[in-house]
Every structure is written in C-alpha cells, then in structure tokens.
Coordinates of C-alpha atoms and ligand atoms in Angstrom, one line a residue:
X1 CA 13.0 -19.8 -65.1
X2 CA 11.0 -21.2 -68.2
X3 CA 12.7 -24.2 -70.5
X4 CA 11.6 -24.1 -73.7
X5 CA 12.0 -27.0 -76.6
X6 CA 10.7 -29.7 -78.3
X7 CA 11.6 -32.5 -75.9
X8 CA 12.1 -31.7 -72.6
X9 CA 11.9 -32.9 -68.9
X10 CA 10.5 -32.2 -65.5
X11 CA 10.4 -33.8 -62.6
X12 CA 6.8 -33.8 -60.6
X13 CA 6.7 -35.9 -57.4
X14 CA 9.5 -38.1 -58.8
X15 CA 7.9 -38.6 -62.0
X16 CA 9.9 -37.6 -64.9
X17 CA 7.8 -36.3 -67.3
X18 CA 8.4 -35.3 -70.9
X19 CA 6.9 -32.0 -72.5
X20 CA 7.0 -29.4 -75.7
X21 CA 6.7 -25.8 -74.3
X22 CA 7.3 -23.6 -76.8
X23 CA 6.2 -20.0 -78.0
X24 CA 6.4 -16.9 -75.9
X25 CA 6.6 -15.8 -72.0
X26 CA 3.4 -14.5 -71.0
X27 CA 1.1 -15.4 -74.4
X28 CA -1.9 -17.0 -73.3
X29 CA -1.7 -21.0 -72.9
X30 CA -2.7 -23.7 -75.0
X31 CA -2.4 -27.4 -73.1
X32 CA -2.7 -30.6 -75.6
X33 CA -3.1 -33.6 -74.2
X34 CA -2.2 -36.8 -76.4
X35 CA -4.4 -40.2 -77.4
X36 CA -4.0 -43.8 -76.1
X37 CA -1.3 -45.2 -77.1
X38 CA 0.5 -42.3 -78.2
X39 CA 2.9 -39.5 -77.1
X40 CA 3.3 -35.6 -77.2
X41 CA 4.6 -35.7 -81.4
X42 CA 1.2 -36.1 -82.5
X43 CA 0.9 -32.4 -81.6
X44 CA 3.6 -31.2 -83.5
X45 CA 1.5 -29.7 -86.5
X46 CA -0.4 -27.7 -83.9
X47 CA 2.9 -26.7 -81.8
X48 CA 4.0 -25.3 -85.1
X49 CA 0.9 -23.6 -86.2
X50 CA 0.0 -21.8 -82.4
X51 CA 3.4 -20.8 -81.4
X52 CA 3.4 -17.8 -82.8
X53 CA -0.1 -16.3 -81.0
X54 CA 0.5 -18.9 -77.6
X55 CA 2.7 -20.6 -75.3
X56 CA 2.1 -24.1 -76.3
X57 CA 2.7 -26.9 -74.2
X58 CA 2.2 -30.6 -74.9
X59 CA 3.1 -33.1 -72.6
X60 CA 3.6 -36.9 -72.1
X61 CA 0.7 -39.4 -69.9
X62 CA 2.8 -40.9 -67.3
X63 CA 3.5 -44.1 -69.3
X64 CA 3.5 -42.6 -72.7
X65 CA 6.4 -40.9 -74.9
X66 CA 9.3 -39.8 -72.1
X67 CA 7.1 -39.6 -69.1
X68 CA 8.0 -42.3 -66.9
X69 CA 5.0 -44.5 -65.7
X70 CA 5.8 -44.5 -61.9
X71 CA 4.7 -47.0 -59.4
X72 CA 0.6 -45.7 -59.1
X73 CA -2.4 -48.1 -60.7
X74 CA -3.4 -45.8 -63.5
X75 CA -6.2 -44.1 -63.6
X76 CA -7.9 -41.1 -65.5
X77 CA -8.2 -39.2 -61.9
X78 CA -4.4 -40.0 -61.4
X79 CA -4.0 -38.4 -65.1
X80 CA -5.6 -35.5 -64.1
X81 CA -3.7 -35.2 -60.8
X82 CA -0.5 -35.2 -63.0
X83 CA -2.4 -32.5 -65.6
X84 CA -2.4 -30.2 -62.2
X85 CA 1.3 -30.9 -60.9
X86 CA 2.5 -30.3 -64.5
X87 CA 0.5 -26.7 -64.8
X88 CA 2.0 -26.2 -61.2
X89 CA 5.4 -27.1 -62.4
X90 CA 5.2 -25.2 -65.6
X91 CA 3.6 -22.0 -63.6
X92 CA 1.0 -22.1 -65.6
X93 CA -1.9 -21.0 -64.1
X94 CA -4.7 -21.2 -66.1
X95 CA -4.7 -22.7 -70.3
X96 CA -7.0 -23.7 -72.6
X97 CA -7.3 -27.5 -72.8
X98 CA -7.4 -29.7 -75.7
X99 CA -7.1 -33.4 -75.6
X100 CA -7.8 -36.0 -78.0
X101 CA -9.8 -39.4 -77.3
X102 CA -7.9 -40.4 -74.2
X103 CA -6.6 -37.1 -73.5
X104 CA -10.1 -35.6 -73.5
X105 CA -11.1 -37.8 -71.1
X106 CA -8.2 -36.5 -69.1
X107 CA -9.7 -33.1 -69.9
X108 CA -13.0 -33.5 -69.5
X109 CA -12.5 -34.8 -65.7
X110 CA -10.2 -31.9 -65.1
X111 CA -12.8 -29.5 -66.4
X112 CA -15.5 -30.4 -64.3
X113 CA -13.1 -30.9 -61.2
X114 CA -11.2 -28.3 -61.6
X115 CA -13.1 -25.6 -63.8
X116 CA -10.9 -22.5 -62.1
X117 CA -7.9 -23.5 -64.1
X118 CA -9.6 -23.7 -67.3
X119 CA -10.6 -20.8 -69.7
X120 CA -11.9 -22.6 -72.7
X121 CA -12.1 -26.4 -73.6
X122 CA -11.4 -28.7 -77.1
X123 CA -12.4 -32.4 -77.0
X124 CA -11.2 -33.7 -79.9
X125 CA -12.3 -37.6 -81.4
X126 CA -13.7 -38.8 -77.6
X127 CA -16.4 -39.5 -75.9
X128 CA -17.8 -38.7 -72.2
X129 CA -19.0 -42.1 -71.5
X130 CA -17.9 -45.3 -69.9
X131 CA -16.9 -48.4 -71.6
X132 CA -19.8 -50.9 -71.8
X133 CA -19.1 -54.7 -71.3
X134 CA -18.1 -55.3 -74.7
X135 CA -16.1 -52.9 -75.0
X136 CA -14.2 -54.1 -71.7
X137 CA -14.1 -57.2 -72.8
X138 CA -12.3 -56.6 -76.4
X139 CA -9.4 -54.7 -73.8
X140 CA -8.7 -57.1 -72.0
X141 CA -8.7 -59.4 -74.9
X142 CA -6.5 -56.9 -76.8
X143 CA -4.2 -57.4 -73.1
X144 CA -4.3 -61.1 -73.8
X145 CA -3.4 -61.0 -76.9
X146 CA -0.7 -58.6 -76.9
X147 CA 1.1 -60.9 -73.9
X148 CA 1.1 -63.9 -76.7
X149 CA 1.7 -62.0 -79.7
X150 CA 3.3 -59.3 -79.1
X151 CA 2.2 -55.3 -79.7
X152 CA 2.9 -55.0 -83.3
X153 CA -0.2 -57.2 -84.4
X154 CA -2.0 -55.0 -81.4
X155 CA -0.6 -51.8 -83.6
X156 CA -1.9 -53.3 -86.9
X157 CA -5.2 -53.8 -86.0
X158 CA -5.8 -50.8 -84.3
X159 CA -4.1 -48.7 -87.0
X160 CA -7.2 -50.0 -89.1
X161 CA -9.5 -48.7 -87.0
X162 CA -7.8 -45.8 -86.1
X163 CA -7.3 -43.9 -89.5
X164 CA -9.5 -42.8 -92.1
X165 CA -9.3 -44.8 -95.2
X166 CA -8.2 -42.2 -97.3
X167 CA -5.3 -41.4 -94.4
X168 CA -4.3 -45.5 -94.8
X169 CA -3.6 -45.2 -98.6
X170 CA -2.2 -41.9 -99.4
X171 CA -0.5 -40.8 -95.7
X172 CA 2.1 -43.3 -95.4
X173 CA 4.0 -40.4 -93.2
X174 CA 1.1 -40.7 -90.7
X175 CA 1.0 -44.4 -91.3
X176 CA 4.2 -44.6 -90.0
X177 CA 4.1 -42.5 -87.1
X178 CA 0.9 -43.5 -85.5
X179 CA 3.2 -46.9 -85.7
X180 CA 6.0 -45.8 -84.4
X181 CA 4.2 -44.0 -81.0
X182 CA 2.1 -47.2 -80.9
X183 CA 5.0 -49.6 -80.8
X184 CA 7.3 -47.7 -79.0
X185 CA 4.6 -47.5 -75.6
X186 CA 5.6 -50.3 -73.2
X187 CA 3.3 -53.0 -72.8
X188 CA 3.0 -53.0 -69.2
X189 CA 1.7 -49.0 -69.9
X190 CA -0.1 -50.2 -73.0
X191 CA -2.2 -52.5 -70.0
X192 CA -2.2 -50.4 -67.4
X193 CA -4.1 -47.5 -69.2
X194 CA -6.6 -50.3 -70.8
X195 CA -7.2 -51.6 -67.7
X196 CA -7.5 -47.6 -66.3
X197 CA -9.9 -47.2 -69.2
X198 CA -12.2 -49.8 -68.3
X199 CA -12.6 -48.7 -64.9
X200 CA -13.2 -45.0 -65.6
X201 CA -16.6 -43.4 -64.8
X202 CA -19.1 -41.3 -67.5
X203 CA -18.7 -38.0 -67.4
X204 CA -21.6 -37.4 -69.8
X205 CA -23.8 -36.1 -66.9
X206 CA -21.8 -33.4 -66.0
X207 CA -21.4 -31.9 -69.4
X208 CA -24.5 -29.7 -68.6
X209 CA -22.1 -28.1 -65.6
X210 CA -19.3 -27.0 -68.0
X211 CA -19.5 -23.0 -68.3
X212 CA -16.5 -22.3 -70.4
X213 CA -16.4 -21.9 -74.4
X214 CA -16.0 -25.6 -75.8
X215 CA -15.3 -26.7 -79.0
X216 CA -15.7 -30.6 -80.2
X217 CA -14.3 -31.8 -82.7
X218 CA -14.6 -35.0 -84.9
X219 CA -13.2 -36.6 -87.9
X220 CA -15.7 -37.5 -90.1
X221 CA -14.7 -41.4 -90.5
X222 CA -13.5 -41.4 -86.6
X223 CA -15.6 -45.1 -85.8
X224 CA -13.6 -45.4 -82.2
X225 CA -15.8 -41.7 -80.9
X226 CA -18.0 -41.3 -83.7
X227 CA -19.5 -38.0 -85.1
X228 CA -22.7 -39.4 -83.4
X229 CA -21.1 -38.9 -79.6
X230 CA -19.3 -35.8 -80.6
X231 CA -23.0 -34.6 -81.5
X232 CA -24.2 -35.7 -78.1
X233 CA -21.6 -34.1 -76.2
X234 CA -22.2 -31.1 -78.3
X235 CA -25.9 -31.1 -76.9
X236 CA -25.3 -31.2 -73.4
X237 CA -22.5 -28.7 -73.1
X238 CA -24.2 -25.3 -73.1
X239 CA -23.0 -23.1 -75.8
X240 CA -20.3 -24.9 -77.2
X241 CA -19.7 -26.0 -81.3
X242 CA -19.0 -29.0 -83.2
X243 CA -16.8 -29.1 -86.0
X244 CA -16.4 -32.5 -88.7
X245 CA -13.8 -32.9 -89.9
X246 CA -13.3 -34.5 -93.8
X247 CA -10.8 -36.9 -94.8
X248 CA -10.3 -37.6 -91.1
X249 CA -10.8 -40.8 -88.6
X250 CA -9.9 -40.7 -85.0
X251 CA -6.7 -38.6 -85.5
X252 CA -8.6 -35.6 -86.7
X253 CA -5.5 -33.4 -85.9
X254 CA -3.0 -36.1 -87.7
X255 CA -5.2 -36.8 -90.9
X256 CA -5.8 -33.5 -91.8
X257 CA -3.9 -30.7 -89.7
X258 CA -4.9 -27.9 -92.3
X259 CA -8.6 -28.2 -91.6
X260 CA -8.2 -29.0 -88.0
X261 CA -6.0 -26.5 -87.4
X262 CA -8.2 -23.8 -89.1
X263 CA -10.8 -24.9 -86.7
X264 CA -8.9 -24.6 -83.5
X265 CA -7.8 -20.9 -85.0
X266 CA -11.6 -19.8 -85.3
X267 CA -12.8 -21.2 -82.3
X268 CA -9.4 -19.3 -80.6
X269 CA -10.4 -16.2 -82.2
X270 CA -13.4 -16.2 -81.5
X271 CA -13.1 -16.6 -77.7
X272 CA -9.9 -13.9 -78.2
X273 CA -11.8 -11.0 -76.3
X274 CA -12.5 -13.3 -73.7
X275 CA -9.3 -14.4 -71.2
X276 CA -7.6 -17.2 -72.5
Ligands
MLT1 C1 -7.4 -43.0 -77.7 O1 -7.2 -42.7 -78.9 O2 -7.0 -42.4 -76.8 C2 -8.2 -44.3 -77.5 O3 -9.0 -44.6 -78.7 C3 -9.1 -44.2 -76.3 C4 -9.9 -45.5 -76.1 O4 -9.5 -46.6 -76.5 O5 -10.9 -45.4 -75.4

C-alpha cells in the first residue's frame, strides 16, 4: 500500500532512502529530482503547487537529505540506477521527470537509457555536457579545500555563485535554506558526488534521440548552466521549449517559484491530452 508524507523512507537494496510522495492514488506522476548539494525540500513550492492535479514525488540522491549514501563509488549511472529502483519501489511506472542541475543530469541519462519510463521531460538550470579540465580542477580544489577548512566556507562561496543577486539581498528565506541543505550534506558525499561529476560523460549527443515533450528551463542570472547551454540543449532536442526565467540564478525553482511554477503548469497542460 502507498505511504504518503513529506518525509518519508524506503528501503531499495539496503539503501534507505528518503522521499515526498504526496497527492492522489492514480493522478498522473510528477518525479523531481534535486541539485548538488542539496536535498528533496528545495521542491517543496512545487509539491505544494502540483499536488492537487499529480502524485508528486521527490526524493533524496543517495548521499543527500535522508538517503543514506551506501557503500558504491558514485556515479550519475548509479543515480540513475537508484531513479529506477525508487520508481519500482514506489510502483510507479511511468512519470514525468524534472531535475535541476545535478538532477537533470540524472534525468537526462535516464531519458536516453530508459526512454519507456518516461512521458515528458524538464531540465531545469543544467547542462548535457562534461566538465572540461578546469572545471575538474576547481572540484577537486573545492575537495581540498573543504578537507582544511571545512564546508561552510565551501557553502559561502558557492552560495555566491549559486543565487541571483537580487535572490542574495532580498530572499534571506532562500538564503538560509540553500545553507542549511548545503551544510547539512556530509563531506565524504559532498566529494563523492564532485568526484562522480567529473567523471560523468556528455550527453549532449544524444539530445537529438529524445522523442518525448521537454521543457528547459533557465534562470536568467543562472552563471553555473547558463541561458546560453539551456539554448543549446533546447536546439538539439526536437520539439521541446525553453523558458527564462527573471530574477532567478541556478535555483530557478527557489528564486522565483511563482514564475517557475507557472511554467511547469503550461508546459503540463499543454502535454495534458497526451499520457502523462
Ligand atoms: C548542481 O546544482 O547540481 C550543481 O551545480 C551541479 C554541478 O556542480 O555541476
């Protein structure tokens, strides 16, 4: 039988793994998958806003929130195994996916490897490319640095970067939560996952293969995945739309839920005649 809440647990394989599922038994599914380094809360606007027309489930990357991180290397394809053990252990058999920065790298693999389970796609602030050696480089710097300093400098700076400067002065709410989720991920999963990211592969070459509606989406200030790779990916993936959204950085559905969410609601209505 379904367990529904705001903070809940299953176990996959040994893996306890915290998730949201709420909204009602049989209403069509909509799967969010969180950002690096943070947990299943920054989804709470959008569990609010789509439990009345889906079942909404949002869960946590081993390592991240409640999910436990196991005794695996991370990787994005052992992220996206998880993604199919926790649809199998929810009974869900088909959702619409949306993931933000990491998490649409999560769904992005599972699309193209997977595209069965998936009736419609939302990549929100990511990218489908691989890190290049800079960008390595500044991880495993950020690894260093954390193991000498600790992970609340590591949380400063990438707050900076993070957030729209608008979001930094007026949103100390948000502020304070990206924080918190930052702070509160362990640093042995806070260096797993950089390390997973710089291994993972490009994905940009598939996006030409992905048949199912797709909406991108992008705050306007977001300088991690710009507006510039959300265009890109926007391109390549046949028939899909982007959306920009104002007063927003790389935590488009954070900074400014209203918009955001009115996005997602368009996109979901307009693919409403469709299955999803
Ligand atoms: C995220 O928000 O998930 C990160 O910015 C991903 C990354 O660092 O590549």
């Amino acid at each position: 039988m379904r367990t529904t809440g705001d903070d809940i647990r299953i176990k996959i394989n040994d893996l306890s793994v915290g998730y949201t599922d709420k909204g009602q038994d049989g209403a069509p599914v909509l799967l969010f998958i969180h950002g690096f380094p943070f947990n299943k809360s920054m989804w709470k606007n959008q569990v609010a806003a789509f439990s009345n027309s889906h079942r909404v489930v949002a869960y946590d990357v081993r390592g991240h929130g409640n999910s436990e991180p196991g005794a695996d290397n991370f990787s994005i394809e052992l992220f996206v195994h998880d993604l199919n053990f926790v649809m199998d252990a929810l009974d869900i058999e088909t959702a619409t996916l949306c993931g933000l920065s990491m998490g649409g790298y999560i769904a992005l693999k599972a699309v193209i490897n997977y595209p069965e389970r998936f009736h419609a796609l939302v990549l929100c602030d990511t990218n489908c490319t691989a890190d290049t050696p800079e960008v390595k480089e500044k991880r495993l710097n950020a690894i260093e640095s954390i193991k000498q300093n600790g992970v609340e400098g590591f949380a400063d700076g990438l707050i900076e970067n993070l957030l729209a400067s608008q979001t930094l002065v007026t949103k100390n709410e948000v502020v304070a939560a990206v924080r918190e989720m930052i702070v509160s991920t362990s640093p042995d999963s806070l260096f797993q996952t950089l390390i997973a990211f710089t291994k993972r592969f490009e994905t940009c070459g598939k996006l030409p293969e992905i048949k199912i509606p797709t909406l991108i989406i992008v705050g306007k200030e977001d300088i991690i995945t710009p507006p510039e790779a959300a265009q890109f990916m926007q391109e390549q993936i046949p028939g899909s739309s982007l959306s920009i959204i104002e007063h927003a950085g790389h935590l488009s559905n954070l900074e400014n839920p209203d918009r955001f969410n009115d996005e997602l609601k368009g996109f979901l209505a307009s693919i409403t005649n469709k299955k999803h």
